[in-house]
Amino acid sequence: MDNDTELRLGLPGSVEVKKPRETPQKRSSPDCISVEDDNLDRPSPKAQIVGWPPVRSYMKNNFYSMKNKADMAGRYVKVSMDGAPYLRKVDLKNYKEYKELREALENLFGCFSLGEILRMDGKYTMEYTIAYEDKDGDLMLLGDVPWEIFLSSCKKLRIMTDALGNKDREDSK
Amino acid sequence: MKVQSAMFYFPEEVIEHIFSFLTHHPDRNTVSTVCKAWYKIERLSRREVFVGNCYAIRPDRAAARFPGLRSLTLKGKPHFADFDLVPPDWGGLAGPWIEAMARSCPNLEELRMKRMVVSDESLELLAHAFPNFKALVLVSCEGFSTDGLAAVARSCKSLRELDLQENEIEDRGPRWLNSFPDMCTSLVSLNFACLKGEVNLKSLERLVCRSPNLKCLRLNRAVPVETLAKIMNQCPNLEDLGTGSLLADQFSEAYVSLISALQKCKKLRCLSGFWDASPLCLLAVYPICANLTGLNLSYAPTVQGQDFINLIQHCVKLLRLWVLDSVGDKGLAVVASACKELQELRVFPSDLFAAGPATVTEEGLVAISTGCPKLNSLLYFCHSMTNSALITVSKNCPNFTRFRLCILEPRKPDPATNEPLDEGFGAVVKTCKNLRRFSISGLLTDQVFYYIGKYAKALEMLSIAFAGDTDQGMTYVLNGCKNLRKLEIRDCPFGDGALLADVTKYETMRSLWMSSCDISLRGCKALATKMPSLNVEIINEWEAEMEENLNNGVAEVISNNNNKHINNGNDERKVEKLYVYRTVGGPRTDAPDFVWTL
């Protein structure tokens, strides 16, 4: 094969590093992406060749993506907060970890923050406990299990207010 | 002499009546070539036309020749477009055809299209131009939305069939189903399984209620079990059902209702859908399994293992089965023991990468061939195959007309012997004298093509990938397969020598596709020069793009002839994708800039 006249990307006159060929008959076509993963033990997708295996793109787009979606089916969950007049909904898929979720919940329920008023006063503290209802209907404390497991088992979120400040106040009377 | 003059005095009506017994369109094509009188009678009385390549003839010419046309079938993009090998905007536009028909063939009743690009405007035109329009079948098409469907539903007064198979349809909301007018009671077949969005369930129920002739109904995933149950209660005469989502709580009213509704459907022969099928919902289906002739579980990954076995063992009359390879060799063994009448089997991969767990192997295929000797059509995706298995399979099932085997890893040899699979595939062509369609894979040398050329005399369509050693391979096929109509090749070492080995052959074929092979521009030009009756088209996407980049966005009109591209530079450069087809329509007038007609 005459290298000088071979098609390649780049302006004429520029020099391109040649990619090693696998077999003499295989052309390095621009839409063939190779992933060399010989040293890894885990099974990795081999060379992702365009249009291979010959499965209709309709089936590829709808069935195979369907399979992945099924693993993460609809992750909108209701969030209730004690004393708030209405509930909210969050999409758990938007968060990668518990910290992000907590921050998001604080932002969501900031308008209901009775704690704000009390903190200005300086005397009381409001503590929130975030709990969730799992697949079995039990109320669980947020943060015990790994995030991925939480994602698949969480059905509802509940923000419980623990008015410790109120207790102190009453005691001091 | 005497016979000839006797025929000459037959009135036209009698000849036309005789022709009406010719339903096979190649036969009608043949009679039209006998003499001018017969050509005229034939063309005026022709009611069905099949155009296997929409660029083989200009739409106007087809419409003008057959003014009495009632049914038109069109195919657009090359088959490999199914696997993303043809760039978007390549062509295959339905618009010019529908416009030509609207002008010349007002009696059009049926339109069937495959791999074509259809716009909403075209569907609007269709809806208004043909007062007797009855059936629209779209397979693997794109370019339209639910608005276009609404137009068809709204305006086609006697619509009998709306069949949408695996199209990419832009979803603009569920309103389209409301467009069927209240007085529309003529529906016989409705298939919207490929629609991704929500459907107006009440509209659907009402539509089904007022369609007493409904025989085939295929729902999409958005239709829940509750609605399915209500619908099934309304149409006990249904023969073909595509379920919606089968997710249901076993104690729900909907589930119970579904069971009783299904039991009433004594005529149900064909089932598909099964999205999200829970094992419990499958139980509801058991009572009707004994009468099923067709079952499609290819979108139901949840139906596997024992669930699948429990279901399939009842399906004793099954003729057609489509499944995922997650049913495993074990599942296939049960199919082999239960489905003695099986004629067609398709096993799709549940995992696209060969690195996944092996699910079906050659054992499953051998079991099927042993248990189902009537098998004539096969599509089988697997991780590996042996020569000995293929030889056994062909001995057991000599009646194959369609045989497609896809080994997921390209160029994989027989794992037992480390040899190519030439002998195995060779056995198939030697034994199966009626083989019309063949797709091969795994490690293959020129030898398999020698066998194909020598034995596959009935072969019409051949698909080859990652196979062969030299030009001789392709030459064997071109020389030997007398009935070859479509040849599609990718990633094989065939070069100009093979391409030009028998150029007149291509005139006897519908089309040739070659991609990622070893052909050069010089070879393609030579072909174009020698055979003016062919369109020799080259698809070079990235070179066209490179040209754009070089010009730094300076607007440069690249004419269709693309002389600039074709005639400057080296003719030795390799051609990425070649599509050759016979045509009386001349070069395409609608070719995009990355398609060069030589």
PDB file of C-alpha atoms in Angstrom, chain B residues 96-205:
ATOM      1  CA  PRO B  96     -41.354  11.874  -4.685  1.00  0.00           C
ATOM      2  CA  TRP B  97     -43.134   8.511  -4.816  1.00  0.00           C
ATOM      3  CA  ILE B  98     -46.200   9.656  -2.946  1.00  0.00           C
ATOM      4  CA  GLU B  99     -46.355  12.795  -5.081  1.00  0.00           C
ATOM      5  CA  ALA B 100     -46.085  10.804  -8.299  1.00  0.00           C
ATOM      6  CA  MET B 101     -48.792   8.417  -7.163  1.00  0.00           C
ATOM      7  CA  ALA B 102     -51.007  11.316  -6.155  1.00  0.00           C
ATOM      8  CA  ARG B 103     -50.696  12.698  -9.670  1.00  0.00           C
ATOM      9  CA  SER B 104     -51.188   9.504 -11.658  1.00  0.00           C
ATOM     10  CA  CYS B 105     -52.637   6.715  -9.507  1.00  0.00           C
ATOM     11  CA  PRO B 106     -55.606   8.027  -7.556  1.00  0.00           C
ATOM     12  CA  ASN B 107     -56.892   4.537  -6.879  1.00  0.00           C
ATOM     13  CA  LEU B 108     -53.997   3.670  -4.630  1.00  0.00           C
ATOM     14  CA  GLU B 109     -55.192   1.599  -1.707  1.00  0.00           C
ATOM     15  CA  GLU B 110     -52.073   0.171  -0.132  1.00  0.00           C
ATOM     16  CA  LEU B 111     -48.588   1.501   0.457  1.00  0.00           C
ATOM     17  CA  ARG B 112     -45.837  -0.609   1.986  1.00  0.00           C
ATOM     18  CA  MET B 113     -42.438   0.914   2.593  1.00  0.00           C
ATOM     19  CA  LYS B 114     -39.251  -0.374   4.123  1.00  0.00           C
ATOM     20  CA  ARG B 115     -36.184   1.648   5.089  1.00  0.00           C
ATOM     21  CA  MET B 116     -37.487   4.854   3.649  1.00  0.00           C
ATOM     22  CA  VAL B 117     -37.590   8.401   4.886  1.00  0.00           C
ATOM     23  CA  VAL B 118     -41.166   9.620   5.148  1.00  0.00           C
ATOM     24  CA  SER B 119     -42.119  13.131   6.184  1.00  0.00           C
ATOM     25  CA  ASP B 120     -45.277  14.327   7.893  1.00  0.00           C
ATOM     26  CA  GLU B 121     -46.036  16.358   4.781  1.00  0.00           C
ATOM     27  CA  SER B 122     -45.938  13.215   2.688  1.00  0.00           C
ATOM     28  CA  LEU B 123     -48.304  11.485   5.093  1.00  0.00           C
ATOM     29  CA  GLU B 124     -50.641  14.480   4.878  1.00  0.00           C
ATOM     30  CA  LEU B 125     -50.580  14.242   1.100  1.00  0.00           C
ATOM     31  CA  LEU B 126     -51.219  10.517   1.306  1.00  0.00           C
ATOM     32  CA  ALA B 127     -54.189  11.092   3.561  1.00  0.00           C
ATOM     33  CA  HIS B 128     -55.846  13.453   1.106  1.00  0.00           C
ATOM     34  CA  ALA B 129     -54.830  12.191  -2.302  1.00  0.00           C
ATOM     35  CA  PHE B 130     -56.238   8.674  -2.237  1.00  0.00           C
ATOM     36  CA  PRO B 131     -59.953   8.379  -1.434  1.00  0.00           C
ATOM     37  CA  ASN B 132     -59.862   4.576  -1.256  1.00  0.00           C
ATOM     38  CA  PHE B 133     -56.739   4.290   0.821  1.00  0.00           C
ATOM     39  CA  LYS B 134     -56.855   1.217   3.010  1.00  0.00           C
ATOM     40  CA  ALA B 135     -53.459   0.079   4.238  1.00  0.00           C
ATOM     41  CA  LEU B 136     -50.236   1.734   5.325  1.00  0.00           C
ATOM     42  CA  VAL B 137     -47.321  -0.471   6.358  1.00  0.00           C
ATOM     43  CA  LEU B 138     -44.068   1.175   7.420  1.00  0.00           C
ATOM     44  CA  VAL B 139     -41.075  -0.934   8.365  1.00  0.00           C
ATOM     45  CA  SER B 140     -37.795   0.547   9.634  1.00  0.00           C
ATOM     46  CA  CYS B 141     -38.739   3.979   8.329  1.00  0.00           C
ATOM     47  CA  GLU B 142     -38.044   7.382   9.842  1.00  0.00           C
ATOM     48  CA  GLY B 143     -38.576  11.082   9.342  1.00  0.00           C
ATOM     49  CA  PHE B 144     -42.137  11.393  10.566  1.00  0.00           C
ATOM     50  CA  SER B 145     -43.978  12.066  13.788  1.00  0.00           C
ATOM     51  CA  THR B 146     -47.264  11.185  15.422  1.00  0.00           C
ATOM     52  CA  ASP B 147     -48.699  14.264  13.667  1.00  0.00           C
ATOM     53  CA  GLY B 148     -48.296  12.446  10.371  1.00  0.00           C
ATOM     54  CA  LEU B 149     -50.078   9.425  11.827  1.00  0.00           C
ATOM     55  CA  ALA B 150     -52.879  11.687  13.001  1.00  0.00           C
ATOM     56  CA  ALA B 151     -53.296  12.981   9.458  1.00  0.00           C
ATOM     57  CA  VAL B 152     -53.638   9.446   8.117  1.00  0.00           C
ATOM     58  CA  ALA B 153     -56.035   8.408  10.874  1.00  0.00           C
ATOM     59  CA  ARG B 154     -58.162  11.505  10.412  1.00  0.00           C
ATOM     60  CA  SER B 155     -58.580  11.492   6.680  1.00  0.00           C
ATOM     61  CA  CYS B 156     -58.527   7.921   5.488  1.00  0.00           C
ATOM     62  CA  LYS B 157     -62.175   7.051   5.645  1.00  0.00           C
ATOM     63  CA  SER B 158     -61.878   3.339   5.080  1.00  0.00           C
ATOM     64  CA  LEU B 159     -58.538   2.636   6.706  1.00  0.00           C
ATOM     65  CA  ARG B 160     -58.119  -1.051   7.364  1.00  0.00           C
ATOM     66  CA  GLU B 161     -54.506  -1.384   8.260  1.00  0.00           C
ATOM     67  CA  LEU B 162     -51.983   0.822  10.022  1.00  0.00           C
ATOM     68  CA  ASP B 163     -48.889  -1.229  10.670  1.00  0.00           C
ATOM     69  CA  LEU B 164     -45.798   0.414  12.133  1.00  0.00           C
ATOM     70  CA  GLN B 165     -42.869  -1.936  12.590  1.00  0.00           C
ATOM     71  CA  GLU B 166     -39.669  -0.774  14.225  1.00  0.00           C
ATOM     72  CA  ASN B 167     -39.810   2.799  12.923  1.00  0.00           C
ATOM     73  CA  GLU B 168     -38.166   5.800  14.508  1.00  0.00           C
ATOM     74  CA  ILE B 169     -41.165   8.016  15.082  1.00  0.00           C
ATOM     75  CA  GLU B 170     -40.977  11.399  16.724  1.00  0.00           C
ATOM     76  CA  ASP B 171     -43.474  11.418  19.512  1.00  0.00           C
ATOM     77  CA  ARG B 172     -45.551  14.584  19.651  1.00  0.00           C
ATOM     78  CA  GLY B 173     -48.030  13.413  22.205  1.00  0.00           C
ATOM     79  CA  PRO B 174     -50.871  10.935  22.527  1.00  0.00           C
ATOM     80  CA  ARG B 175     -53.451  12.964  20.593  1.00  0.00           C
ATOM     81  CA  TRP B 176     -52.964  11.113  17.313  1.00  0.00           C
ATOM     82  CA  LEU B 177     -55.121   8.224  18.452  1.00  0.00           C
ATOM     83  CA  ASN B 178     -58.051  10.608  18.914  1.00  0.00           C
ATOM     84  CA  SER B 179     -57.821  11.438  15.224  1.00  0.00           C
ATOM     85  CA  PHE B 180     -59.593   8.303  14.151  1.00  0.00           C
ATOM     86  CA  PRO B 181     -63.075   9.635  13.418  1.00  0.00           C
ATOM     87  CA  ASP B 182     -66.009   8.194  15.318  1.00  0.00           C
ATOM     88  CA  MET B 183     -67.428   6.731  12.159  1.00  0.00           C
ATOM     89  CA  CYS B 184     -64.209   4.816  11.443  1.00  0.00           C
ATOM     90  CA  THR B 185     -65.140   1.224  12.089  1.00  0.00           C
ATOM     91  CA  SER B 186     -63.114  -0.469   9.409  1.00  0.00           C
ATOM     92  CA  LEU B 187     -59.890  -1.242  11.245  1.00  0.00           C
ATOM     93  CA  VAL B 188     -58.610  -4.766  10.834  1.00  0.00           C
ATOM     94  CA  SER B 189     -55.002  -4.303  11.859  1.00  0.00           C
ATOM     95  CA  LEU B 190     -53.364  -1.725  14.111  1.00  0.00           C
ATOM     96  CA  ASN B 191     -49.746  -1.922  15.204  1.00  0.00           C
ATOM     97  CA  PHE B 192     -48.130   0.929  17.118  1.00  0.00           C
ATOM     98  CA  ALA B 193     -45.723  -1.135  19.206  1.00  0.00           C
ATOM     99  CA  CYS B 194     -42.750   0.982  18.191  1.00  0.00           C
ATOM    100  CA  LEU B 195     -44.175   4.234  19.560  1.00  0.00           C
ATOM    101  CA  LYS B 196     -42.245   5.269  22.616  1.00  0.00           C
ATOM    102  CA  GLY B 197     -44.614   7.670  24.283  1.00  0.00           C
ATOM    103  CA  GLU B 198     -47.881   7.641  26.131  1.00  0.00           C
ATOM    104  CA  VAL B 199     -51.126   6.746  24.434  1.00  0.00           C
ATOM    105  CA  ASN B 200     -54.561   8.062  25.207  1.00  0.00           C
ATOM    106  CA  LEU B 201     -55.986   4.956  26.815  1.00  0.00           C
ATOM    107  CA  LYS B 202     -59.618   6.002  26.692  1.00  0.00           C
ATOM    108  CA  SER B 203     -59.323   6.754  22.975  1.00  0.00           C
ATOM    109  CA  LEU B 204     -57.741   3.392  22.446  1.00  0.00           C
ATOM    110  CA  GLU B 205     -60.524   1.582  24.243  1.00  0.00           C
TER     111      GLU B 205
END
